[in-house]
mmCIF file with all atom_site columns, C-alpha atoms in Angstrom:
data_model
loop_
_atom_site.group_PDB
_atom_site.id
_atom_site.type_symbol
_atom_site.label_atom_id
_atom_site.label_alt_id
_atom_site.label_comp_id
_atom_site.label_asym_id
_atom_site.label_entity_id
_atom_site.label_seq_id
_atom_site.pdbx_PDB_ins_code
_atom_site.Cartn_x
_atom_site.Cartn_y
_atom_site.Cartn_z
_atom_site.occupancy
_atom_site.B_iso_or_equiv
_atom_site.pdbx_formal_charge
_atom_site.auth_seq_id
_atom_site.auth_comp_id
_atom_site.auth_asym_id
_atom_site.auth_atom_id
_atom_site.pdbx_PDB_model_num
ATOM 1   C CA . MET A 1 1   ? 111.649 97.658  70.802  1.00 37.00 ? 1   MET A CA 1
ATOM 2   C CA . ALA A 1 2   ? 108.787 99.983  71.743  1.00 45.00 ? 2   ALA A CA 1
ATOM 3   C CA . LYS A 1 3   ? 109.702 103.628 72.133  1.00 48.00 ? 3   LYS A CA 1
ATOM 4   C CA . LYS A 1 4   ? 109.455 105.153 75.589  1.00 59.00 ? 4   LYS A CA 1
ATOM 5   C CA . SER A 1 5   ? 106.802 107.846 75.933  1.00 75.00 ? 5   SER A CA 1
ATOM 6   C CA . LYS A 1 6   ? 107.845 111.455 76.491  1.00 83.00 ? 6   LYS A CA 1
ATOM 7   C CA . ASN A 1 7   ? 106.751 111.281 80.126  1.00 82.00 ? 7   ASN A CA 1
ATOM 8   C CA . LEU A 1 8   ? 108.636 108.047 80.742  1.00 78.00 ? 8   LEU A CA 1
ATOM 9   C CA . ARG A 1 9   ? 111.814 109.407 79.145  1.00 86.00 ? 9   ARG A CA 1
ATOM 10  C CA . ALA A 1 10  ? 111.578 112.487 81.341  1.00 88.00 ? 10  ALA A CA 1
ATOM 11  C CA . ALA A 1 11  ? 111.107 110.308 84.416  1.00 88.00 ? 11  ALA A CA 1
ATOM 12  C CA . TYR A 1 12  ? 114.126 108.138 83.597  1.00 86.00 ? 12  TYR A CA 1
ATOM 13  C CA . GLU A 1 13  ? 116.280 111.236 83.107  1.00 92.00 ? 13  GLU A CA 1
ATOM 14  C CA . LYS A 1 14  ? 115.707 112.177 86.753  1.00 93.00 ? 14  LYS A CA 1
ATOM 15  C CA . VAL A 1 15  ? 117.006 108.829 88.027  1.00 95.00 ? 15  VAL A CA 1
ATOM 16  C CA . ASP A 1 16  ? 120.706 108.019 88.105  1.00 94.00 ? 16  ASP A CA 1
ATOM 17  C CA . ALA A 1 17  ? 120.758 104.309 87.240  1.00 91.00 ? 17  ALA A CA 1
ATOM 18  C CA . THR A 1 18  ? 124.303 103.978 88.617  1.00 94.00 ? 18  THR A CA 1
ATOM 19  C CA . LYS A 1 19  ? 123.465 105.408 92.033  1.00 96.00 ? 19  LYS A CA 1
ATOM 20  C CA . LEU A 1 20  ? 122.179 103.737 95.183  1.00 97.00 ? 20  LEU A CA 1
ATOM 21  C CA . TYR A 1 21  ? 119.857 106.126 97.004  1.00 98.00 ? 21  TYR A CA 1
ATOM 22  C CA . ASN A 1 22  ? 119.141 106.095 100.714 1.00 97.00 ? 22  ASN A CA 1
ATOM 23  C CA . VAL A 1 23  ? 115.662 105.004 101.762 1.00 97.00 ? 23  VAL A CA 1
ATOM 24  C CA . GLU A 1 24  ? 114.175 108.475 102.102 1.00 97.00 ? 24  GLU A CA 1
ATOM 25  C CA . GLU A 1 25  ? 115.676 109.699 98.807  1.00 97.00 ? 25  GLU A CA 1
ATOM 26  C CA . ALA A 1 26  ? 114.469 106.629 96.926  1.00 97.00 ? 26  ALA A CA 1
ATOM 27  C CA . VAL A 1 27  ? 110.884 107.006 98.112  1.00 98.00 ? 27  VAL A CA 1
ATOM 28  C CA . ALA A 1 28  ? 110.823 110.737 97.337  1.00 97.00 ? 28  ALA A CA 1
ATOM 29  C CA . LEU A 1 29  ? 112.310 110.219 93.863  1.00 97.00 ? 29  LEU A CA 1
ATOM 30  C CA . ALA A 1 30  ? 109.930 107.373 93.036  1.00 97.00 ? 30  ALA A CA 1
ATOM 31  C CA . LYS A 1 31  ? 107.009 109.650 93.859  1.00 96.00 ? 31  LYS A CA 1
ATOM 32  C CA . GLU A 1 32  ? 108.529 112.556 91.912  1.00 95.00 ? 32  GLU A CA 1
ATOM 33  C CA . THR A 1 33  ? 108.954 110.457 88.777  1.00 95.00 ? 33  THR A CA 1
ATOM 34  C CA . SER A 1 34  ? 105.415 109.048 88.860  1.00 94.00 ? 34  SER A CA 1
ATOM 35  C CA . PHE A 1 35  ? 103.518 110.444 85.883  1.00 91.00 ? 35  PHE A CA 1
ATOM 36  C CA . ALA A 1 36  ? 100.370 108.297 86.014  1.00 90.00 ? 36  ALA A CA 1
ATOM 37  C CA . LYS A 1 37  ? 97.115  110.234 85.909  1.00 91.00 ? 37  LYS A CA 1
ATOM 38  C CA . PHE A 1 38  ? 95.764  108.113 88.768  1.00 94.00 ? 38  PHE A CA 1
ATOM 39  C CA . ASP A 1 39  ? 96.943  107.458 92.315  1.00 95.00 ? 39  ASP A CA 1
ATOM 40  C CA . ALA A 1 40  ? 99.679  105.011 91.393  1.00 96.00 ? 40  ALA A CA 1
ATOM 41  C CA . THR A 1 41  ? 100.801 102.169 93.620  1.00 96.00 ? 41  THR A CA 1
ATOM 42  C CA . VAL A 1 42  ? 104.278 102.353 95.143  1.00 98.00 ? 42  VAL A CA 1
ATOM 43  C CA . GLU A 1 43  ? 106.052 99.007  95.096  1.00 97.00 ? 43  GLU A CA 1
ATOM 44  C CA . VAL A 1 44  ? 109.346 97.608  96.268  1.00 98.00 ? 44  VAL A CA 1
ATOM 45  C CA . ALA A 1 45  ? 111.205 94.895  94.402  1.00 98.00 ? 45  ALA A CA 1
ATOM 46  C CA . TYR A 1 46  ? 113.786 92.675  96.062  1.00 98.00 ? 46  TYR A CA 1
ATOM 47  C CA . ASN A 1 47  ? 116.178 90.319  94.350  1.00 98.00 ? 47  ASN A CA 1
ATOM 48  C CA . LEU A 1 48  ? 117.370 87.713  96.830  1.00 98.00 ? 48  LEU A CA 1
ATOM 49  C CA . ASN A 1 49  ? 120.343 85.400  96.516  1.00 97.00 ? 49  ASN A CA 1
ATOM 50  C CA . ILE A 1 50  ? 118.402 82.224  97.310  1.00 97.00 ? 50  ILE A CA 1
ATOM 51  C CA . ASP A 1 51  ? 117.632 78.944  95.580  1.00 95.00 ? 51  ASP A CA 1
ATOM 52  C CA . VAL A 1 52  ? 113.863 78.612  95.788  1.00 92.00 ? 52  VAL A CA 1
ATOM 53  C CA . LYS A 1 53  ? 114.075 75.100  94.315  1.00 92.00 ? 53  LYS A CA 1
ATOM 54  C CA . LYS A 1 54  ? 115.310 74.026  97.738  1.00 94.00 ? 54  LYS A CA 1
ATOM 55  C CA . SER A 1 55  ? 112.614 73.740  100.393 1.00 91.00 ? 55  SER A CA 1
ATOM 56  C CA . ASP A 1 56  ? 114.809 75.357  103.053 1.00 93.00 ? 56  ASP A CA 1
ATOM 57  C CA . GLN A 1 57  ? 115.350 78.519  100.963 1.00 95.00 ? 57  GLN A CA 1
ATOM 58  C CA . GLN A 1 58  ? 111.787 79.489  100.114 1.00 92.00 ? 58  GLN A CA 1
ATOM 59  C CA . ILE A 1 59  ? 110.590 82.915  101.219 1.00 94.00 ? 59  ILE A CA 1
ATOM 60  C CA . ARG A 1 60  ? 106.871 83.309  101.818 1.00 92.00 ? 60  ARG A CA 1
ATOM 61  C CA . GLY A 1 61  ? 104.703 85.023  104.384 1.00 93.00 ? 61  GLY A CA 1
ATOM 62  C CA . ALA A 1 62  ? 102.465 87.972  105.172 1.00 92.00 ? 62  ALA A CA 1
ATOM 63  C CA . MET A 1 63  ? 102.484 91.085  107.328 1.00 94.00 ? 63  MET A CA 1
ATOM 64  C CA . VAL A 1 64  ? 100.347 94.118  108.103 1.00 94.00 ? 64  VAL A CA 1
ATOM 65  C CA . LEU A 1 65  ? 101.966 97.375  106.995 1.00 96.00 ? 65  LEU A CA 1
ATOM 66  C CA . PRO A 1 66  ? 101.938 100.136 109.655 1.00 95.00 ? 66  PRO A CA 1
ATOM 67  C CA . ASN A 1 67  ? 100.116 102.544 107.338 1.00 96.00 ? 67  ASN A CA 1
ATOM 68  C CA . GLY A 1 68  ? 98.227  100.097 105.133 1.00 94.00 ? 68  GLY A CA 1
ATOM 69  C CA . THR A 1 69  ? 98.391  99.953  101.351 1.00 94.00 ? 69  THR A CA 1
ATOM 70  C CA . GLY A 1 70  ? 95.820  102.581 100.444 1.00 94.00 ? 70  GLY A CA 1
ATOM 71  C CA . LYS A 1 71  ? 93.542  99.876  99.124  1.00 90.00 ? 71  LYS A CA 1
ATOM 72  C CA . THR A 1 72  ? 90.625  98.199  100.876 1.00 88.00 ? 72  THR A CA 1
ATOM 73  C CA . SER A 1 73  ? 90.711  94.533  99.957  1.00 92.00 ? 73  SER A CA 1
ATOM 74  C CA . ARG A 1 74  ? 87.603  92.585  99.055  1.00 96.00 ? 74  ARG A CA 1
ATOM 75  C CA . VAL A 1 75  ? 87.723  89.559  101.326 1.00 98.00 ? 75  VAL A CA 1
ATOM 76  C CA . LEU A 1 76  ? 86.115  86.191  100.629 1.00 98.00 ? 76  LEU A CA 1
ATOM 77  C CA . VAL A 1 77  ? 85.850  83.631  103.428 1.00 98.00 ? 77  VAL A CA 1
ATOM 78  C CA . PHE A 1 78  ? 85.100  79.922  103.126 1.00 98.00 ? 78  PHE A CA 1
ATOM 79  C CA . ALA A 1 79  ? 83.422  78.943  106.384 1.00 98.00 ? 79  ALA A CA 1
ATOM 80  C CA . ARG A 1 80  ? 80.278  77.375  107.807 1.00 97.00 ? 80  ARG A CA 1
ATOM 81  C CA . GLY A 1 81  ? 78.122  77.840  110.876 1.00 97.00 ? 81  GLY A CA 1
ATOM 82  C CA . ALA A 1 82  ? 79.472  79.994  113.679 1.00 98.00 ? 82  ALA A CA 1
ATOM 83  C CA . LYS A 1 83  ? 82.702  80.738  111.795 1.00 98.00 ? 83  LYS A CA 1
ATOM 84  C CA . ALA A 1 84  ? 80.709  82.030  108.834 1.00 98.00 ? 84  ALA A CA 1
ATOM 85  C CA . GLU A 1 85  ? 78.799  84.339  111.170 1.00 98.00 ? 85  GLU A CA 1
ATOM 86  C CA . GLU A 1 86  ? 82.101  85.443  112.716 1.00 98.00 ? 86  GLU A CA 1
ATOM 87  C CA . ALA A 1 87  ? 83.527  86.266  109.282 1.00 98.00 ? 87  ALA A CA 1
ATOM 88  C CA . THR A 1 88  ? 80.472  88.318  108.370 1.00 98.00 ? 88  THR A CA 1
ATOM 89  C CA . ALA A 1 89  ? 80.641  90.213  111.654 1.00 98.00 ? 89  ALA A CA 1
ATOM 90  C CA . ALA A 1 90  ? 84.332  90.932  111.051 1.00 97.00 ? 90  ALA A CA 1
ATOM 91  C CA . GLY A 1 91  ? 83.535  92.635  107.755 1.00 97.00 ? 91  GLY A CA 1
ATOM 92  C CA . ALA A 1 92  ? 84.137  89.929  105.147 1.00 98.00 ? 92  ALA A CA 1
ATOM 93  C CA . ASP A 1 93  ? 82.623  90.853  101.783 1.00 98.00 ? 93  ASP A CA 1
ATOM 94  C CA . PHE A 1 94  ? 81.664  87.332  100.784 1.00 98.00 ? 94  PHE A CA 1
ATOM 95  C CA . VAL A 1 95  ? 81.102  84.293  103.005 1.00 98.00 ? 95  VAL A CA 1
ATOM 96  C CA . GLY A 1 96  ? 80.033  80.826  101.976 1.00 97.00 ? 96  GLY A CA 1
ATOM 97  C CA . ALA A 1 97  ? 81.008  77.296  100.987 1.00 97.00 ? 97  ALA A CA 1
ATOM 98  C CA . ASP A 1 98  ? 80.069  75.108  98.016  1.00 96.00 ? 98  ASP A CA 1
ATOM 99  C CA . GLU A 1 99  ? 78.032  77.849  96.351  1.00 96.00 ? 99  GLU A CA 1
ATOM 100 C CA . LEU A 1 100 ? 81.151  80.055  96.189  1.00 97.00 ? 100 LEU A CA 1
ATOM 101 C CA . VAL A 1 101 ? 83.175  77.227  94.646  1.00 96.00 ? 101 VAL A CA 1
ATOM 102 C CA . ALA A 1 102 ? 80.598  76.905  91.877  1.00 95.00 ? 102 ALA A CA 1
ATOM 103 C CA . LYS A 1 103 ? 80.518  80.669  91.360  1.00 97.00 ? 103 LYS A CA 1
ATOM 104 C CA . ILE A 1 104 ? 84.313  80.941  91.105  1.00 97.00 ? 104 ILE A CA 1
ATOM 105 C CA . ASN A 1 105 ? 84.509  77.973  88.745  1.00 94.00 ? 105 ASN A CA 1
ATOM 106 C CA . GLY A 1 106 ? 81.979  79.849  86.647  1.00 95.00 ? 106 GLY A CA 1
ATOM 107 C CA . GLY A 1 107 ? 84.434  82.711  86.165  1.00 96.00 ? 107 GLY A CA 1
ATOM 108 C CA . TRP A 1 108 ? 83.649  85.046  89.063  1.00 97.00 ? 108 TRP A CA 1
ATOM 109 C CA . LEU A 1 109 ? 86.784  86.589  90.601  1.00 97.00 ? 109 LEU A CA 1
ATOM 110 C CA . ASP A 1 110 ? 85.560  89.818  92.166  1.00 96.00 ? 110 ASP A CA 1
ATOM 111 C CA . PHE A 1 111 ? 87.706  89.540  95.319  1.00 97.00 ? 111 PHE A CA 1
ATOM 112 C CA . ASP A 1 112 ? 91.287  90.191  96.443  1.00 94.00 ? 112 ASP A CA 1
ATOM 113 C CA . VAL A 1 113 ? 91.852  87.871  99.421  1.00 96.00 ? 113 VAL A CA 1
ATOM 114 C CA . VAL A 1 114 ? 90.636  84.354  100.156 1.00 98.00 ? 114 VAL A CA 1
ATOM 115 C CA . ILE A 1 115 ? 90.489  83.030  103.713 1.00 98.00 ? 115 ILE A CA 1
ATOM 116 C CA . ALA A 1 116 ? 89.356  79.574  104.801 1.00 98.00 ? 116 ALA A CA 1
ATOM 117 C CA . THR A 1 117 ? 88.910  77.624  107.999 1.00 98.00 ? 117 THR A CA 1
ATOM 118 C CA . PRO A 1 118 ? 90.958  74.377  107.979 1.00 98.00 ? 118 PRO A CA 1
ATOM 119 C CA . ASP A 1 119 ? 87.870  72.167  107.604 1.00 97.00 ? 119 ASP A CA 1
ATOM 120 C CA . MET A 1 120 ? 86.979  73.972  104.356 1.00 98.00 ? 120 MET A CA 1
ATOM 121 C CA . MET A 1 121 ? 90.233  73.276  102.548 1.00 97.00 ? 121 MET A CA 1
ATOM 122 C CA . ALA A 1 122 ? 88.871  70.042  101.104 1.00 96.00 ? 122 ALA A CA 1
ATOM 123 C CA . ILE A 1 123 ? 86.393  71.986  98.980  1.00 96.00 ? 123 ILE A CA 1
ATOM 124 C CA . VAL A 1 124 ? 88.696  74.970  98.424  1.00 97.00 ? 124 VAL A CA 1
ATOM 125 C CA . GLY A 1 125 ? 91.207  72.527  96.957  1.00 95.00 ? 125 GLY A CA 1
ATOM 126 C CA . ARG A 1 126 ? 88.905  72.152  93.957  1.00 95.00 ? 126 ARG A CA 1
ATOM 127 C CA . LEU A 1 127 ? 89.819  75.739  93.047  1.00 97.00 ? 127 LEU A CA 1
ATOM 128 C CA . GLY A 1 128 ? 93.567  75.170  92.929  1.00 95.00 ? 128 GLY A CA 1
ATOM 129 C CA . ARG A 1 129 ? 93.827  75.710  89.177  1.00 95.00 ? 129 ARG A CA 1
ATOM 130 C CA . VAL A 1 130 ? 91.899  78.975  89.427  1.00 96.00 ? 130 VAL A CA 1
ATOM 131 C CA . LEU A 1 131 ? 93.241  80.488  92.659  1.00 96.00 ? 131 LEU A CA 1
ATOM 132 C CA . GLY A 1 132 ? 96.796  79.109  92.554  1.00 93.00 ? 132 GLY A CA 1
ATOM 133 C CA . PRO A 1 133 ? 98.093  81.018  89.506  1.00 92.00 ? 133 PRO A CA 1
ATOM 134 C CA . ARG A 1 134 ? 96.592  84.222  90.943  1.00 92.00 ? 134 ARG A CA 1
ATOM 135 C CA . ASN A 1 135 ? 98.268  83.745  94.345  1.00 89.00 ? 135 ASN A CA 1
ATOM 136 C CA . LEU A 1 136 ? 94.850  83.638  95.983  1.00 95.00 ? 136 LEU A CA 1
ATOM 137 C CA . MET A 1 137 ? 94.962  80.112  97.373  1.00 96.00 ? 137 MET A CA 1
ATOM 138 C CA . PRO A 1 138 ? 94.607  80.139  101.191 1.00 96.00 ? 138 PRO A CA 1
ATOM 139 C CA . ASN A 1 139 ? 97.789  79.084  102.964 1.00 94.00 ? 139 ASN A CA 1
ATOM 140 C CA . PRO A 1 140 ? 98.702  78.691  106.647 1.00 95.00 ? 140 PRO A CA 1
ATOM 141 C CA . LYS A 1 141 ? 102.007 80.524  106.028 1.00 90.00 ? 141 LYS A CA 1
ATOM 142 C CA . THR A 1 142 ? 100.143 83.699  105.096 1.00 92.00 ? 142 THR A CA 1
ATOM 143 C CA . GLY A 1 143 ? 97.558  83.344  107.851 1.00 94.00 ? 143 GLY A CA 1
ATOM 144 C CA . THR A 1 144 ? 94.711  82.712  105.430 1.00 96.00 ? 144 THR A CA 1
ATOM 145 C CA . VAL A 1 145 ? 93.981  79.169  106.626 1.00 97.00 ? 145 VAL A CA 1
ATOM 146 C CA . THR A 1 146 ? 92.898  79.741  110.196 1.00 97.00 ? 146 THR A CA 1
ATOM 147 C CA . MET A 1 147 ? 90.171  79.338  112.774 1.00 98.00 ? 147 MET A CA 1
ATOM 148 C CA . ASP A 1 148 ? 90.682  82.937  113.856 1.00 97.00 ? 148 ASP A CA 1
ATOM 149 C CA . VAL A 1 149 ? 88.719  84.403  110.967 1.00 97.00 ? 149 VAL A CA 1
ATOM 150 C CA . THR A 1 150 ? 88.096  87.664  112.808 1.00 97.00 ? 150 THR A CA 1
ATOM 151 C CA . LYS A 1 151 ? 91.815  88.391  112.967 1.00 96.00 ? 151 LYS A CA 1
ATOM 152 C CA . ALA A 1 152 ? 92.403  87.247  109.375 1.00 97.00 ? 152 ALA A CA 1
ATOM 153 C CA . VAL A 1 153 ? 89.617  89.431  107.980 1.00 97.00 ? 153 VAL A CA 1
ATOM 154 C CA . SER A 1 154 ? 90.604  92.444  110.098 1.00 95.00 ? 154 SER A CA 1
ATOM 155 C CA . GLU A 1 155 ? 94.253  92.226  109.029 1.00 94.00 ? 155 GLU A CA 1
ATOM 156 C CA . SER A 1 156 ? 93.337  91.870  105.362 1.00 94.00 ? 156 SER A CA 1
ATOM 157 C CA . LYS A 1 157 ? 91.150  94.953  105.577 1.00 93.00 ? 157 LYS A CA 1
ATOM 158 C CA . ALA A 1 158 ? 93.859  96.862  107.471 1.00 90.00 ? 158 ALA A CA 1
ATOM 159 C CA . GLY A 1 159 ? 96.541  96.525  104.804 1.00 85.00 ? 159 GLY A CA 1
ATOM 160 C CA . LYS A 1 160 ? 97.982  93.038  105.041 1.00 93.00 ? 160 LYS A CA 1
ATOM 161 C CA . VAL A 1 161 ? 100.393 92.178  102.230 1.00 94.00 ? 161 VAL A CA 1
ATOM 162 C CA . ASN A 1 162 ? 101.763 88.840  101.115 1.00 92.00 ? 162 ASN A CA 1
ATOM 163 C CA . TYR A 1 163 ? 105.334 88.345  100.011 1.00 94.00 ? 163 TYR A CA 1
ATOM 164 C CA . ARG A 1 164 ? 106.742 85.402  98.097  1.00 93.00 ? 164 ARG A CA 1
ATOM 165 C CA . ALA A 1 165 ? 109.963 84.830  96.190  1.00 95.00 ? 165 ALA A CA 1
ATOM 166 C CA . ASP A 1 166 ? 109.496 83.706  92.595  1.00 94.00 ? 166 ASP A CA 1
ATOM 167 C CA . LYS A 1 167 ? 111.741 81.246  90.744  1.00 93.00 ? 167 LYS A CA 1
ATOM 168 C CA . ALA A 1 168 ? 114.395 83.925  90.226  1.00 95.00 ? 168 ALA A CA 1
ATOM 169 C CA . GLY A 1 169 ? 114.398 85.038  93.865  1.00 96.00 ? 169 GLY A CA 1
ATOM 170 C CA . ASN A 1 170 ? 112.394 88.202  93.190  1.00 97.00 ? 170 ASN A CA 1
ATOM 171 C CA . VAL A 1 171 ? 109.908 89.549  95.735  1.00 97.00 ? 171 VAL A CA 1
ATOM 172 C CA . LEU A 1 172 ? 107.506 92.326  94.709  1.00 96.00 ? 172 LEU A CA 1
ATOM 173 C CA . VAL A 1 173 ? 105.358 94.007  97.383  1.00 97.00 ? 173 VAL A CA 1
ATOM 174 C CA . PRO A 1 174 ? 103.118 97.116  97.344  1.00 96.00 ? 174 PRO A CA 1
ATOM 175 C CA . ILE A 1 175 ? 103.796 99.568  100.185 1.00 97.00 ? 175 ILE A CA 1
ATOM 176 C CA . GLY A 1 176 ? 101.200 102.250 99.522  1.00 97.00 ? 176 GLY A CA 1
ATOM 177 C CA . LYS A 1 177 ? 100.118 104.932 97.074  1.00 97.00 ? 177 LYS A CA 1
ATOM 178 C CA . VAL A 1 178 ? 101.803 108.002 95.593  1.00 97.00 ? 178 VAL A CA 1
ATOM 179 C CA . SER A 1 179 ? 99.310  110.101 97.582  1.00 97.00 ? 179 SER A CA 1
ATOM 180 C CA . PHE A 1 180 ? 100.828 108.806 100.846 1.00 98.00 ? 180 PHE A CA 1
ATOM 181 C CA . GLU A 1 181 ? 103.115 111.111 102.779 1.00 98.00 ? 181 GLU A CA 1
ATOM 182 C CA . ASN A 1 182 ? 106.771 110.207 102.260 1.00 98.00 ? 182 ASN A CA 1
ATOM 183 C CA . GLU A 1 183 ? 107.181 109.374 105.936 1.00 98.00 ? 183 GLU A CA 1
ATOM 184 C CA . LYS A 1 184 ? 104.377 106.803 105.815 1.00 98.00 ? 184 LYS A CA 1
ATOM 185 C CA . LEU A 1 185 ? 105.854 105.089 102.763 1.00 98.00 ? 185 LEU A CA 1
ATOM 186 C CA . VAL A 1 186 ? 109.286 105.026 104.403 1.00 98.00 ? 186 VAL A CA 1
ATOM 187 C CA . GLU A 1 187 ? 107.792 103.552 107.555 1.00 98.00 ? 187 GLU A CA 1
ATOM 188 C CA . ASN A 1 188 ? 106.027 100.849 105.539 1.00 98.00 ? 188 ASN A CA 1
ATOM 189 C CA . LEU A 1 189 ? 109.203 100.051 103.618 1.00 98.00 ? 189 LEU A CA 1
ATOM 190 C CA . LYS A 1 190 ? 111.309 99.812  106.758 1.00 98.00 ? 190 LYS A CA 1
ATOM 191 C CA . ALA A 1 191 ? 108.757 97.503  108.393 1.00 97.00 ? 191 ALA A CA 1
ATOM 192 C CA . LEU A 1 192 ? 108.728 95.259  105.326 1.00 97.00 ? 192 LEU A CA 1
ATOM 193 C CA . HIS A 1 193 ? 112.512 95.281  105.101 1.00 98.00 ? 193 HIS A CA 1
ATOM 194 C CA . THR A 1 194 ? 112.810 94.127  108.706 1.00 97.00 ? 194 THR A CA 1
ATOM 195 C CA . VAL A 1 195 ? 110.599 91.134  107.900 1.00 97.00 ? 195 VAL A CA 1
ATOM 196 C CA . ILE A 1 196 ? 112.377 90.262  104.642 1.00 97.00 ? 196 ILE A CA 1
ATOM 197 C CA . ALA A 1 197 ? 115.816 90.548  106.264 1.00 96.00 ? 197 ALA A CA 1
ATOM 198 C CA . ALA A 1 198 ? 114.745 88.330  109.162 1.00 96.00 ? 198 ALA A CA 1
ATOM 199 C CA . ALA A 1 199 ? 113.465 85.708  106.721 1.00 95.00 ? 199 ALA A CA 1
ATOM 200 C CA . LYS A 1 200 ? 116.958 84.988  105.379 1.00 95.00 ? 200 LYS A CA 1
ATOM 201 C CA . PRO A 1 201 ? 117.327 81.197  105.147 1.00 95.00 ? 201 PRO A CA 1
ATOM 202 C CA . ALA A 1 202 ? 120.162 79.729  107.192 1.00 94.00 ? 202 ALA A CA 1
ATOM 203 C CA . ALA A 1 203 ? 121.240 77.797  104.094 1.00 92.00 ? 203 ALA A CA 1
ATOM 204 C CA . ALA A 1 204 ? 121.568 80.944  101.945 1.00 91.00 ? 204 ALA A CA 1
ATOM 205 C CA . LYS A 1 205 ? 125.204 81.816  101.213 1.00 90.00 ? 205 LYS A CA 1
ATOM 206 C CA . GLY A 1 206 ? 126.832 85.108  100.255 1.00 93.00 ? 206 GLY A CA 1
ATOM 207 C CA . THR A 1 207 ? 125.015 88.430  99.979  1.00 95.00 ? 207 THR A CA 1
ATOM 208 C CA . TYR A 1 208 ? 121.339 87.850  100.730 1.00 97.00 ? 208 TYR A CA 1
ATOM 209 C CA . ILE A 1 209 ? 119.766 90.995  99.240  1.00 97.00 ? 209 ILE A CA 1
ATOM 210 C CA . THR A 1 210 ? 121.448 91.607  95.900  1.00 97.00 ? 210 THR A CA 1
ATOM 211 C CA . ASN A 1 211 ? 119.146 94.369  94.697  1.00 97.00 ? 211 ASN A CA 1
ATOM 212 C CA . LEU A 1 212 ? 116.335 96.524  96.066  1.00 98.00 ? 212 LEU A CA 1
ATOM 213 C CA . SER A 1 213 ? 114.407 99.179  94.212  1.00 98.00 ? 213 SER A CA 1
ATOM 214 C CA . VAL A 1 214 ? 111.348 101.361 94.688  1.00 98.00 ? 214 VAL A CA 1
ATOM 215 C CA . THR A 1 215 ? 109.023 102.047 91.785  1.00 97.00 ? 215 THR A CA 1
ATOM 216 C CA . THR A 1 216 ? 105.532 103.258 90.964  1.00 96.00 ? 216 THR A CA 1
ATOM 217 C CA . THR A 1 217 ? 103.006 102.009 88.450  1.00 92.00 ? 217 THR A CA 1
ATOM 218 C CA . MET A 1 218 ? 104.573 102.727 85.029  1.00 87.00 ? 218 MET A CA 1
ATOM 219 C CA . GLY A 1 219 ? 107.448 104.662 86.635  1.00 92.00 ? 219 GLY A CA 1
ATOM 220 C CA . PRO A 1 220 ? 111.197 103.918 86.652  1.00 93.00 ? 220 PRO A CA 1
ATOM 221 C CA . GLY A 1 221 ? 112.857 101.891 89.359  1.00 95.00 ? 221 GLY A CA 1
ATOM 222 C CA . VAL A 1 222 ? 114.980 103.718 91.953  1.00 97.00 ? 222 VAL A CA 1
ATOM 223 C CA . LYS A 1 223 ? 117.733 101.579 93.483  1.00 97.00 ? 223 LYS A CA 1
ATOM 224 C CA . VAL A 1 224 ? 118.041 101.603 97.257  1.00 98.00 ? 224 VAL A CA 1
ATOM 225 C CA . ASP A 1 225 ? 121.238 101.347 99.290  1.00 97.00 ? 225 ASP A CA 1
ATOM 226 C CA . VAL A 1 226 ? 120.380 98.485  101.659 1.00 96.00 ? 226 VAL A CA 1
ATOM 227 C CA . THR A 1 227 ? 122.973 99.694  104.182 1.00 94.00 ? 227 THR A CA 1
ATOM 228 C CA . THR A 1 228 ? 120.874 102.843 104.830 1.00 92.00 ? 228 THR A CA 1
ATOM 229 C CA . PHE A 1 229 ? 118.321 100.782 106.721 1.00 90.00 ? 229 PHE A CA 1
#
């Protein structure tokens, strides 16, 4: 097993692994234990008691955080004609059709969000093997397959985040940067938590949220007491 660095050991010593911290404490401690030399991302990790193999227990969606993520996303839009012009006017970084498919298949991936109008999904489908594993495939559930490209582009630029439970029921979502004020991170976390809590499947039994922690890039996880929301 690899040895923990001096900085990481020091960070872990500040966190009581047996304690559940309230929301404000968890955010403050996560920031305090961040030792990255760059403006690290603050993330929250949920473990949900769901069976994602069942279609009625899948958790997936998107939302715009009140204070954004601290990152301006590079947005690519598949559209033609008037919708392509609309996407460009809305601030999309890349707009096109078949030529973008060829470029992406050639190895180009210099973008963070992919949006498509419904009529373009036939050609976007050719990129399933490239975009799918990277969670970049447009999907109606996340608002990235839409005719309202202005709204989709604007939200993506404003700090829209996607959330999706993996096979183990884990959901990992960025809520900002270490440079954010604590209050803004707390506000983002509470907004996200409201959405995740409301997404509980009717078929899910027992305790829905089994674990929640706040962490930063390379930093230790700080467990959150869900009842403090």
